[in-house]
Amino acid sequence: MRRGVTIIGFDRPLHPRWIYETLLLAQPGQNMSELNKPFEGIARELTGKEGKRKVRTVLFRCFLRDKNNSARVRNKLTLKDLSLRYGYEFMIPIFLFYLVANTEIILKISEHLFRLYDFGDEINTAFLREKMISHHGERDVVVRSARAFLRTMSNFGVVKNSNGKWCFEERLPLNEEQFRIILQLYAHEVLCSPQIALDRLPRGIFNYFSLPDVFSVARKYSGRHWDFQQRVGASTLTVY
């Protein structure tokens, strides 16, 4: 069963640079309030204390907060460890994956979008809002979330606003190492299960990326990071 991070709203856009720099500052088990002031220096583009506070709340909730103690940073900071090892540019698509897969409202928006559009298409934002409102029934939350979602996707480079019109720009390319890391995160932190059905990777999450050959990656890392079983009609990873 999928765990995820349940978030009522996603009402402020995020930038991958803010995520990266905040992760580098955070310490496992740290009191979250100790990061409030440093975050103001990270999100320098934002003006006004209230705006910075709301963005900080969204980012901390998605990437740092311990699910059992909202006042503390989670004890295991896998994304920080990866950031220290690989650097900012490498981590951008991994941050996007983590954000979409673990944020309920963003995943719902993504599922709606990819039922209607593909890359290169213009997004009918009014229709998107109405679909989300009809599904969730919370107008203010949904409208803010849809707007923040589009701006966040623009910050990641997957959508673009041109003359007031939003369109899908391009998928983020993943190399084999990035895809390997994403599959491990998907098992451990999204599904909370070691088994991944490679034939059924959800479009709402993985359609943002230009993937390497899935089965080539599965075979390459089998025996090191997972066991790969391929049968007619079913290809499965059991992730260590």
Coordinates of C-alpha atoms in Angstrom, one line a residue:
M1 CA 0.0 0.0 0.0
R2 CA 1.3 3.4 -0.9
R3 CA 2.2 5.6 2.0
G4 CA 3.0 9.0 0.6
V5 CA 2.9 12.3 2.5
T6 CA -0.7 13.6 2.7
I7 CA -0.8 17.3 2.2
I8 CA -4.1 19.1 2.1
G9 CA -2.8 21.9 -0.1
F10 CA 0.4 22.8 -2.0
D11 CA -0.2 26.6 -2.1
R12 CA 3.3 28.0 -2.8
P13 CA 5.7 27.1 -5.6
L14 CA 9.1 25.6 -4.9
H15 CA 12.5 25.9 -6.6
P16 CA 14.9 23.0 -6.8
R17 CA 17.7 25.3 -5.5
W18 CA 15.8 26.0 -2.3
I19 CA 15.3 22.3 -1.7
Y20 CA 19.0 21.5 -2.3
E21 CA 20.4 24.3 0.0
T22 CA 17.9 23.6 2.7
L23 CA 18.8 19.9 2.7
L24 CA 22.4 20.7 3.0
L25 CA 21.8 22.8 6.2
A26 CA 19.4 20.3 7.9
Q27 CA 20.6 17.9 10.5
P28 CA 18.8 14.6 11.4
G29 CA 16.5 15.2 14.5
Q30 CA 17.1 18.9 14.4
N31 CA 14.5 21.3 15.8
M32 CA 12.7 22.6 12.6
S33 CA 12.6 26.1 14.0
E34 CA 16.4 26.4 13.8
L35 CA 16.1 26.4 10.0
N36 CA 13.6 29.2 9.8
K37 CA 16.1 32.1 9.7
P38 CA 18.6 30.3 7.5
F39 CA 15.8 29.6 5.0
E40 CA 15.2 33.4 4.5
G41 CA 18.7 33.6 3.2
I42 CA 18.2 30.7 0.9
A43 CA 14.9 31.9 -0.7
R44 CA 16.3 35.4 -1.5
E45 CA 14.0 35.8 -4.5
L46 CA 11.0 35.9 -2.2
T47 CA 9.8 39.1 -0.6
G48 CA 7.8 39.5 2.6
K49 CA 8.0 37.4 5.7
E50 CA 4.6 35.9 5.2
G51 CA 5.5 34.6 1.7
K52 CA 8.7 33.1 2.9
R53 CA 7.0 31.5 5.8
K54 CA 4.4 29.8 3.5
V55 CA 7.0 28.5 1.1
R56 CA 9.1 27.3 4.0
T57 CA 6.1 25.4 5.4
V58 CA 5.6 23.6 2.1
L59 CA 9.2 22.7 1.6
F60 CA 9.8 21.6 5.2
R61 CA 6.6 19.5 5.1
C62 CA 7.6 17.8 1.8
F63 CA 11.3 17.2 2.4
L64 CA 12.3 17.5 6.1
R65 CA 9.5 17.0 8.6
D66 CA 9.4 13.9 10.7
K67 CA 6.0 12.3 10.2
N68 CA 5.9 11.4 13.9
N69 CA 7.1 14.7 15.3
S70 CA 6.3 17.8 13.3
A71 CA 8.7 19.9 15.3
R72 CA 11.7 17.8 14.2
V73 CA 13.7 17.0 11.1
R74 CA 13.3 13.4 10.2
N75 CA 16.1 11.1 11.4
K76 CA 16.9 9.7 8.0
L77 CA 17.9 12.3 5.4
T78 CA 18.5 10.2 2.3
L79 CA 18.1 13.1 -0.1
K80 CA 20.7 15.1 1.8
D81 CA 23.2 12.2 1.6
L82 CA 22.5 12.0 -2.1
S83 CA 22.9 15.7 -2.5
L84 CA 26.3 15.7 -0.8
R85 CA 27.5 12.9 -3.0
Y86 CA 26.2 14.0 -6.4
G87 CA 25.6 17.7 -6.4
Y88 CA 22.8 20.1 -7.4
E89 CA 22.4 19.4 -11.2
F90 CA 22.3 15.7 -10.7
M91 CA 19.6 16.0 -8.0
I92 CA 17.1 18.2 -9.8
P93 CA 15.1 15.4 -11.4
I94 CA 15.3 13.3 -8.2
F95 CA 13.8 16.2 -6.3
L96 CA 11.0 16.5 -8.8
F97 CA 10.3 12.7 -8.6
Y98 CA 10.2 12.9 -4.8
L99 CA 8.0 15.9 -4.8
V100 CA 5.4 14.5 -7.2
A101 CA 5.4 10.9 -5.7
N102 CA 5.1 12.0 -2.1
T103 CA 2.7 15.0 -2.4
E104 CA -0.9 13.8 -2.8
I105 CA -2.3 16.9 -4.4
I106 CA 0.5 17.2 -6.9
L107 CA 0.1 13.5 -7.8
K108 CA -3.6 14.0 -8.4
I109 CA -3.0 17.0 -10.6
S110 CA -0.3 15.1 -12.6
E111 CA -2.7 12.2 -13.1
H112 CA -5.3 14.5 -14.5
L113 CA -2.8 16.3 -16.7
F114 CA -1.3 13.2 -18.3
R115 CA -4.8 11.8 -19.1
L116 CA -5.4 14.9 -21.2
Y117 CA -2.0 16.2 -22.4
D118 CA 1.5 15.2 -23.6
F119 CA 4.7 17.2 -23.9
G120 CA 4.4 19.9 -26.5
D121 CA 0.7 20.5 -25.7
E122 CA -0.9 23.6 -24.2
I123 CA -2.5 23.1 -20.8
N124 CA -6.0 24.4 -20.4
T125 CA -5.6 25.7 -16.9
A126 CA -9.3 26.6 -16.4
F127 CA -10.3 23.0 -17.3
L128 CA -7.6 21.6 -15.0
R129 CA -9.0 23.7 -12.1
E130 CA -12.5 22.5 -12.7
K131 CA -11.5 18.9 -12.9
M132 CA -9.6 19.2 -9.6
I133 CA -12.5 21.1 -8.0
S134 CA -15.0 18.4 -9.1
H135 CA -12.8 15.8 -7.6
H136 CA -11.8 17.4 -4.3
G137 CA -14.6 19.9 -3.7
E138 CA -12.3 22.5 -2.0
R139 CA -12.2 25.4 -4.4
D140 CA -9.6 27.7 -2.7
V141 CA -7.2 24.9 -1.9
V142 CA -7.4 23.4 -5.3
V143 CA -7.0 26.7 -7.2
R144 CA -3.9 27.7 -5.2
S145 CA -2.5 24.2 -5.5
A146 CA -2.9 24.2 -9.3
R147 CA -1.3 27.6 -9.6
A148 CA 1.6 26.7 -7.3
F149 CA 2.0 23.4 -9.1
L150 CA 2.4 25.0 -12.5
R151 CA 5.0 27.5 -11.2
T152 CA 6.9 24.8 -9.5
M153 CA 7.0 22.7 -12.7
S154 CA 8.2 25.8 -14.5
N155 CA 11.1 26.1 -12.0
F156 CA 12.0 22.5 -12.8
G157 CA 11.9 23.2 -16.5
V158 CA 9.1 20.8 -17.5
V159 CA 6.4 23.4 -18.2
K160 CA 6.7 26.9 -19.7
N161 CA 4.5 30.0 -19.5
S162 CA 4.5 31.9 -22.8
N163 CA 2.3 35.0 -23.2
G164 CA 0.0 33.7 -20.3
K165 CA -0.3 30.2 -21.8
W166 CA 1.1 27.2 -20.0
C167 CA 2.4 24.3 -22.0
F168 CA 4.5 21.2 -21.4
E169 CA 8.1 22.0 -22.4
E170 CA 10.2 18.9 -22.2
R171 CA 10.8 15.8 -20.1
L172 CA 13.8 15.8 -17.7
P173 CA 16.4 13.3 -18.9
L174 CA 17.5 10.6 -16.5
N175 CA 20.8 8.8 -16.8
E176 CA 21.1 5.2 -15.6
E177 CA 22.4 6.2 -12.1
Q178 CA 19.6 8.7 -11.5
F179 CA 17.0 6.2 -12.6
R180 CA 18.5 3.6 -10.3
I181 CA 18.3 6.0 -7.4
I182 CA 14.7 6.9 -8.2
L183 CA 13.7 3.3 -8.3
Q184 CA 15.2 2.7 -4.9
L185 CA 13.5 5.8 -3.5
Y186 CA 10.2 4.7 -5.1
A187 CA 10.4 1.3 -3.3
H188 CA 11.6 2.5 0.1
E189 CA 10.0 5.9 0.5
V190 CA 6.9 5.9 -1.7
L191 CA 5.6 2.3 -1.9
C192 CA 7.2 1.2 1.4
S193 CA 7.6 -2.2 -0.2
P194 CA 10.6 -3.8 -1.8
Q195 CA 8.7 -4.9 -4.9
I196 CA 8.3 -2.7 -8.0
A197 CA 6.3 -3.8 -11.0
L198 CA 8.4 -2.4 -13.9
D199 CA 5.5 -3.0 -16.3
R200 CA 3.2 -0.7 -14.3
L201 CA 5.3 2.4 -13.4
P202 CA 2.6 5.1 -12.8
R203 CA 2.4 7.6 -15.6
G204 CA 1.4 10.4 -13.1
I205 CA 4.9 10.1 -11.6
F206 CA 7.3 8.8 -14.3
N207 CA 6.0 10.7 -17.4
Y208 CA 7.9 13.8 -16.3
F209 CA 11.1 12.0 -17.3
S210 CA 12.9 10.8 -20.3
L211 CA 13.9 7.3 -19.0
P212 CA 16.9 5.2 -20.1
D213 CA 16.0 1.7 -21.2
V214 CA 14.1 0.4 -18.2
F215 CA 15.0 -3.3 -18.5
S216 CA 18.7 -2.6 -19.3
V217 CA 18.9 -0.6 -16.0
A218 CA 17.1 -3.4 -14.2
R219 CA 19.6 -6.0 -15.5
K220 CA 22.6 -3.8 -15.0
Y221 CA 22.1 -3.3 -11.2
S222 CA 20.6 -6.7 -10.5
G223 CA 22.5 -8.4 -7.7
R224 CA 23.8 -5.1 -6.4
H225 CA 20.8 -3.0 -5.6
W226 CA 17.9 -5.3 -6.3
D227 CA 16.9 -8.7 -7.8
F228 CA 15.3 -8.5 -11.2
Q229 CA 12.9 -11.2 -12.4
Q230 CA 11.5 -11.0 -15.9
R231 CA 8.7 -13.3 -17.0
V232 CA 6.0 -13.1 -19.7
G233 CA 3.7 -10.3 -18.7
A234 CA 5.5 -9.5 -15.4
S235 CA 8.8 -7.8 -14.7
T236 CA 9.6 -7.2 -11.1
L237 CA 12.4 -5.7 -9.0
T238 CA 12.9 -6.7 -5.4
V239 CA 14.9 -3.8 -4.0
Y240 CA 17.4 -4.3 -1.2

